[in-house]
Amino acid sequence: EPFSAGHNAIVGRNGSGKSNFFDAIQFCLLAPKFAVLRQEERSAMLHEGAGASVMSAFCEIVFDNSDGRLSVDGDEVVLRRTIGLKKDEFFLNRKRVNKNDVHSLLESAGFSKSNPYYIVQQGKVNALCSMSNEERLTLLKEVAGTTVYDEKRTASLKQMSENEQHRDKIKEVITYIEERLAELESEKEELTNYQTLDRERRALEYTLYDKELRRAREALDELEHARTDDAEATAELHQGARATSDQIGSIERQMKQASASLKRATTDITSLEAELTATVTRRAQLELEVQELKVTASSDADSQKKMRAELEEVVKEIEGAKDKLKKTVQPNYEKARKALSEATAKKDNAFEQIKNLYAKQGRGAQFTNEKDRDAWIKDTVAEMNETLAEKKASIAALEDSLASLSRSISSEEKALGQQENDVKKKQQILTKISQQLVEKTADRNHHAEERRERWRAIEELSDKIAEEKEAKARADSDLRKSMPRATALGLSNLADIVEKENIKGYHGSIIDNFSVVDDKFRTAVEVAAGNALFHVVVDNDETAAKLMKKLEDNKLGRVTFMPLSRLRVPSKIDYPDSNDVVPIIKRCIKFNPAVKAAMTMIFGRKLLAKNMEAASLWSKNFDMDAVTMDGDEVNSKGALQGGFLDTSRSKLAAHDAVQRSQAALDKLSKEHKDLSQKAAAVDQTIANLVSDIQKMEAKKANLQHVLEQTAKENAARRSRTETRQIQADQQAEALPSMRLAAESLQMQVKRLEDEVGTALSTTLTAEERATLTDLHEVQKVQEEEIEKLTSKFDETSDERDKLQSLIRNNLAVRRADLEASLSPSAASSSSEGSKIAERKERLDNRLQDLAVAERAAEASELRVSEAKEAATSAKESLAKFKASLEELKAADLKNSQGLEEAAETAERLLNKRSMCISKRELYMRKIQELGSLPSQELAAHAELSIKDLMKSLDKCNKGLKKYSHVNKKAYDQYVNFSEQREALLTRKEELDTGAVKVQELIDSLDKQKDEAINRTFRGVSAHFKDVFQELIPEGSGELIMKTAMDEDDDEETGSASTKSKNIEVSLFKGVQVNVRFNKNSESLIMSQLSGGQKALVALALIFAIQRCDPAPFYLFDELDQALDSTHRAAVASLIRRQATSDSNPTQFITSTFRPELVGVAARCYGISHQNKISQVHQLTKKDALAFIANLQTAESGGVNDSVNASASSAALGKSSGLDGAGTDVEESEDEENDDNNVSKAKVKGKAGSTSRRKSKRVRV
């Protein structure tokens, strides 16, 4: 927490780190011993002891600036000093400042270098005690700030010495200049005569040069006319040569194209004839196959027609047989079977009755009594009942089986009907799939033809692209030849680098960024730009450096870069207002606005002139380069360039050819890409169609397989149904006989049951015998009837079986075979119907293939015909081109000879013209060198001839030789020396005035110094008297100034010295201290006092100095060490009164081992030292007093120091209650600090203000 604004006491054992606190504050406040630190001193402060060294550390003080004492904005000011092995830096409110700024800030806030007694460390009180009178005087002078006055006085004396040296030097120079002026007076007369002759010479030379200049101009005009005529003739020759060359090039290109066309046509004829042979062969094969399939199809149609007729007859026979079976045969069969069953039943019934009657008769003899008989009857009836029950169960089971068979037959017939419906649907789907297959196949064939056509078109485009690539390669080669090899290599690789690494800010070369408005300006623009056409434009230096490094590292060529950010071009250029010249940048080219700066740099000061005269005139007047339409150039320096330009090697023409070839190639490539995409789309369509066809064929095969399996299942189901129907018929036939047998058995049971209880007799009754006779008769009759019915039943049964066999085994089988043969989607793939359908489908496919083959054959025939026509046309063109080429070569040879003669003539004229221009420039330059001349002197020689002028000039030059030794600069030197003398005299006066001013300043400084010393002595003396009175109420003290006027140094009063206010400071010899500790004692000097008294007097002097020159806060380190308890209490009371003063409260921070200062402290702190770390803990006053009491008890009791140290440290730590959470003084290796991972030494505390009770924090 911050220190108290009043008195703060710090307690702790020796070695705990109290002194480090004061050193840290002095370190930040630039105390003398920390003001300048050498590297070894900083290293020692950074690290002492074991452990790894650190790189830097810092100390920081936080001031409360709410009173504005520091000239910095803000209520809080943070001053930090950071040191390292190679640095010593200062920061004010986190901003870096220099040491002088810190000095100035501290001086303005009251931290004076001349009065360092706001911090009193151990030993300073003892030093004051042992001071002599002279040393105390020196101390007062320092407090008065005489050091500042001495520094200013020394600087002034140094300045006076330098001024005196300057004055002596000026006197010497003035003496030399006056001597030189006297010599120059005599040289002026000779110079006047020389100048008269020289003017005459210059007039003669001017007249001579003027005449020669006129002659040169006239000759130049004649040469210009001759050169113009020759240029026109040469231009016509060049134009004819260019036209012939262009025609030759065009013919050669056309011949090459015709040769390529002939070669391509020959190759195409070979391949197309082979293709035609293949297509014709294919067509013939398909025609034969189609013919065969048509014959087979016709035969299949006749066969199917017969089978349909046969099928109709079979169906009619089946329907007739079924109708006969249902209406006649089956009813007759049922009727015969029923009659036979009834007759058989009657016969069996009569037989049983007869049998029972005989059994009844036999039981009379079998049994002895009725009881046994009845018992036997009952047993027999029981057995018969069981048999009857079994028969009934069998009948019921048979009936159930018959019902089950009926249901099963019904279910099978229903399922069979559903299967037949499903088969019909699948057959319809199969038919539809077959139709779709035909359609898809036709579509596939159509797209296949389309794909072949596109492939042919792609091949033709590929040939054209190859031709265009060759043309572009030739154009690129021509363009590369027009520039340096390294430049061509660099430009080629730059484009690859930019594209590969996607570098932004690359605009390409100059030639890529503009176009010529009209081809007639091409030559002028090319000459104006020169090799700058291939300079590369980029946005800034960074892009240029990056690209340049790539080229250098990989040795990829060399180019010149033009960073737009570095080009400095005028925003506006003044051009001539004339019809003879126009700016090239405005009239001749169009360019990208993004590279305007580069274009202005190259073309901004280039003019297009009508002729060389206009070019020379306006180039000179406007300091610009001028170019004619023919490419002749006059630069701004006057140099001329011109002559024949071979336009066939034009850079712009080559670049345009590259651009045209690239555009054509891009167009062809785009068309090739489009065709490739369309061909790929057709390929994808064909692939999709093939996939669909495969899927449909798989689906068709699957349906055929399903139909085959369904047919087999239906056949098996029909077989099962017929078997079950037979079983049902058999069971239905057996059921009546089983019922009759059961009824007969039941009747026997009834007769036996009726017999029970009747009388036992061995004979039949008359009635029974009559019945027996009737029964024999009935039996006989029935046997005869049965024989008849059996014969009839057999007949009806044979007739029914024959009909059923005819329907099942003959007619039905034949109908199934005929239906299978007629159905195109028969169940079995080996059936005749399936084979016919396959042959028909194959015929349809072959018809489609035949149509495709016919179209392909026709197309091949057409292409072969076209190829042959193209070959014939190419041969004719080649013959025609060869004849034209021979004629053009003869014309070109003639043009070449004419151009050689014209070039020789032009060279002669150009040499003469250059000589005339050289003469003209020479005479113009000589006239300019002569300068201006009076017109009357020129008029005197105007009528002379060149020969007379030469004679007069020779005579004048001989006269000038007499004055060869004359000083031609006498006038100038005389004027210069005169001016220098006046300037030196003025400077001497200024130095004299300055010397007087410096002497006045020295006198003023001496006076101010004396006044400051006297003022300080009076102030300190008055405050010393007051402070000593406060410390020793019964005593008194005073300071006495000892002077050289004192007669005896042993006298101790010195009253005359103290009361004399007019004594010069230079007579001051020392300051003597006189004190008395009670009213009745004598005055004592320092040497007469005890150690405690000396310390008290020294403290009084310190407090007096502090009151004379107040500081923002005071730090005392064990200032009460040498005082007794009474004096300590007095000092403590003084500090308390000053800290709590209403008018001028002061902050004190004191360290002590005594309770007096702790008792008056507003806040107490304890310093403990453990594990090489000093820690500051805030203590209560009670704990601090207890700690001091423990120390005093330990000292008085003679306890071991190490035990006391541990106990005291433990007491401090315990009393703080913070477990080391207080501010610490330490040097450690902390890897996670807030600056740069350095070890930090920290001390937190408070500082106070002398004007207001505000807390201030001091953190180091």
XYZ file of C-alpha atoms in Angstrom, residues 38-292:
255
model
C 29.939 1.731 -15.952
C 29.189 -1.662 -17.470
C 30.840 -3.586 -14.640
C 28.824 -1.580 -12.094
C 25.556 -2.328 -13.928
C 26.535 -6.004 -14.144
C 27.198 -6.093 -10.404
C 23.814 -4.492 -9.709
C 22.057 -6.998 -11.984
C 23.529 -10.078 -10.331
C 25.373 -10.770 -7.112
C 25.517 -14.236 -5.610
C 24.640 -17.706 -6.806
C 22.271 -18.610 -9.593
C 21.941 -17.714 -13.245
C 22.591 -14.156 -14.337
C 19.855 -11.954 -15.754
C 19.889 -9.523 -18.691
C 18.100 -6.463 -17.297
C 16.260 -5.039 -14.272
C 14.396 -1.874 -13.384
C 13.585 0.481 -10.504
C 10.375 2.520 -10.455
C 9.024 5.374 -8.291
C 5.388 6.486 -8.409
C 4.805 10.128 -7.326
C 1.527 11.700 -6.267
C 1.379 14.791 -8.503
C -2.035 16.071 -7.549
C -0.422 19.370 -6.420
C 1.261 19.785 -9.820
C 4.775 20.006 -8.336
C 6.130 17.937 -11.227
C 5.723 19.613 -14.619
C 3.960 16.562 -16.049
C 0.261 16.136 -16.797
C -1.589 13.745 -14.503
C -2.173 13.206 -10.797
C 0.330 10.365 -10.766
C 3.829 10.324 -12.289
C 5.774 7.095 -12.812
C 9.565 7.342 -13.113
C 11.367 4.137 -14.100
C 15.049 3.440 -14.649
C 16.015 0.238 -16.487
C 19.561 -1.084 -16.672
C 21.166 -3.914 -18.583
C 24.645 -4.972 -19.582
C 24.523 -2.517 -22.492
C 21.773 -0.060 -21.596
C 20.724 2.521 -19.011
C 17.270 3.869 -19.914
C 14.693 6.173 -18.328
C 10.911 6.098 -18.718
C 8.455 8.772 -17.637
C 4.845 7.549 -17.561
C 5.909 4.558 -19.698
C 7.525 6.852 -22.341
C 11.274 6.827 -22.968
C 13.126 10.043 -21.961
C 16.820 10.970 -21.737
C 18.822 11.583 -18.590
C 18.929 15.373 -19.006
C 15.117 15.495 -19.122
C 15.017 13.544 -15.858
C 17.583 15.895 -14.299
C 15.551 18.929 -15.321
C 12.293 17.430 -14.050
C 13.788 16.530 -10.662
C 15.468 19.939 -10.266
C 12.170 21.703 -10.991
C 10.410 19.535 -8.382
C 12.947 20.330 -5.606
C 15.375 17.372 -5.884
C 18.437 19.618 -6.119
C 21.903 18.222 -6.809
C 23.360 21.002 -4.674
C 21.326 19.937 -1.638
C 21.248 16.138 -1.405
C 20.197 16.218 2.271
C 16.615 15.124 1.595
C 18.113 11.621 1.822
C 20.299 11.043 4.870
C 21.918 7.632 4.906
C 24.118 6.005 7.504
C 27.387 7.868 7.948
C 26.217 11.227 6.663
C 25.471 12.492 10.204
C 28.915 11.351 11.363
C 30.435 13.098 8.329
C 28.751 16.355 9.333
C 29.969 15.922 12.868
C 33.577 15.637 11.737
C 33.476 18.532 9.251
C 35.858 21.453 9.650
C 34.761 25.080 9.351
C 36.041 25.213 5.752
C 34.118 22.038 4.843
C 30.929 23.448 6.355
C 31.440 26.609 4.245
C 31.820 24.441 1.156
C 28.610 22.635 2.124
C 26.736 25.941 2.407
C 28.065 27.010 -0.980
C 26.753 23.790 -2.513
C 23.380 24.353 -0.888
C 23.370 27.915 -2.254
C 23.848 26.514 -5.778
C 27.240 28.149 -6.427
C 28.165 25.207 -8.623
C 25.758 26.481 -11.255
C 27.286 29.965 -11.031
C 30.800 28.565 -11.278
C 29.889 26.544 -14.358
C 28.379 29.595 -16.081
C 31.406 31.751 -15.096
C 33.831 29.178 -16.476
C 31.889 29.016 -19.745
C 31.910 32.832 -19.973
C 35.657 33.012 -19.404
C 36.182 30.383 -22.078
C 34.025 32.405 -24.463
C 36.079 35.563 -23.692
C 39.274 33.692 -24.475
C 37.924 32.448 -27.776
C 36.700 35.961 -28.718
C 40.137 37.390 -27.993
C 41.740 34.818 -30.280
C 39.257 35.678 -33.036
C 40.009 39.385 -32.664
C 43.746 38.758 -33.040
C 43.194 36.692 -36.186
C 40.945 39.396 -37.687
C 43.635 42.032 -37.095
C 46.184 39.912 -38.943
C 43.854 39.370 -41.904
C 42.959 43.082 -42.151
C 46.663 43.980 -42.261
C 47.240 41.511 -45.114
C 44.199 42.789 -47.077
C 45.345 46.432 -46.865
C 48.790 45.462 -48.217
C 47.149 43.526 -51.082
C 44.858 46.451 -52.005
C 47.888 48.694 -52.431
C 49.402 46.231 -54.922
C 46.146 45.938 -56.924
C 46.037 49.735 -57.542
C 49.024 49.513 -59.932
C 47.703 46.410 -61.715
C 44.423 48.152 -62.637
C 46.087 50.470 -65.280
C 47.674 47.574 -67.204
C 44.350 45.767 -67.094
C 42.575 48.781 -68.718
C 44.911 48.759 -71.736
C 44.575 45.015 -72.041
C 40.777 45.206 -71.991
C 40.769 47.765 -74.864
C 42.786 45.458 -77.098
C 40.756 42.473 -75.998
C 37.472 44.137 -76.983
C 38.876 44.821 -80.454
C 40.015 41.190 -80.750
C 36.605 39.934 -79.701
C 34.884 42.244 -82.234
C 37.103 40.894 -85.026
C 36.523 37.312 -83.931
C 32.790 37.910 -83.683
C 32.630 39.364 -87.226
C 34.761 36.494 -88.564
C 32.705 33.823 -86.811
C 29.488 35.433 -87.960
C 30.541 35.322 -91.604
C 31.660 31.681 -91.288
C 28.378 30.834 -89.555
C 26.372 32.299 -92.406
C 28.382 30.308 -94.940
C 27.782 27.102 -92.936
C 24.056 27.755 -92.718
C 23.793 28.362 -96.453
C 25.666 25.130 -97.173
C 23.468 23.317 -94.679
C 20.314 24.579 -96.384
C 21.573 23.337 -99.756
C 22.397 19.958 -98.250
C 18.997 19.750 -96.609
C 17.266 20.280 -99.956
C 19.449 17.637 -101.599
C 18.916 15.272 -98.691
C 15.163 15.823 -98.835
C 15.085 14.946 -102.546
C 17.259 11.910 -101.928
C 15.109 10.893 -98.976
C 11.976 11.048 -101.092
C 13.573 8.863 -103.756
C 14.884 6.502 -101.099
C 11.472 6.387 -99.446
C 9.931 5.361 -102.739
C 12.555 2.641 -103.107
C 12.011 1.512 -99.550
C 8.288 1.469 -100.048
C 8.689 -0.631 -103.191
C 11.165 -2.922 -101.411
C 8.851 -3.279 -98.417
C 5.907 -4.037 -100.690
C 7.970 -6.602 -102.618
C 9.284 -8.100 -99.360
C 5.775 -8.266 -97.936
C 4.540 -9.934 -101.139
C 7.419 -12.431 -101.042
C 6.667 -13.189 -97.396
C 2.984 -13.523 -98.166
C 3.697 -15.806 -101.175
C 6.071 -17.929 -99.086
C 3.501 -18.226 -96.300
C 0.832 -19.123 -98.851
C 3.176 -21.675 -100.438
C 3.857 -23.149 -97.044
C 0.146 -23.265 -96.305
C -0.507 -24.813 -99.756
C 2.228 -27.406 -99.146
C 0.755 -28.194 -95.758
C -2.703 -28.390 -97.329
C -1.397 -30.729 -100.056
C 0.347 -32.907 -97.509
C -2.724 -32.925 -95.281
C -4.987 -33.675 -98.273
C -2.724 -36.549 -99.384
C -2.736 -37.983 -95.880
C -6.482 -37.491 -95.664
C -7.028 -39.233 -99.027
C -5.107 -42.291 -97.821
C -6.935 -42.502 -94.532
C -10.317 -41.638 -96.077
C -9.957 -44.236 -98.818
C -9.156 -46.847 -96.184
C -12.150 -45.653 -94.211
C -14.310 -45.748 -97.361
C -13.201 -49.328 -98.083
C -14.061 -50.339 -94.547
C -17.483 -48.654 -94.653
C -18.339 -50.137 -98.076
C -17.292 -53.605 -96.893
C -19.367 -53.168 -93.800
C -22.350 -52.026 -95.866
C -22.058 -55.076 -98.184
C -21.860 -57.447 -95.264
C -24.902 -55.864 -93.673
C -26.836 -56.001 -96.956
C -26.190 -59.751 -97.265
C -27.122 -60.369 -93.664
C -30.293 -58.293 -93.991
C -31.239 -60.216 -97.136
C -30.831 -63.508 -95.333
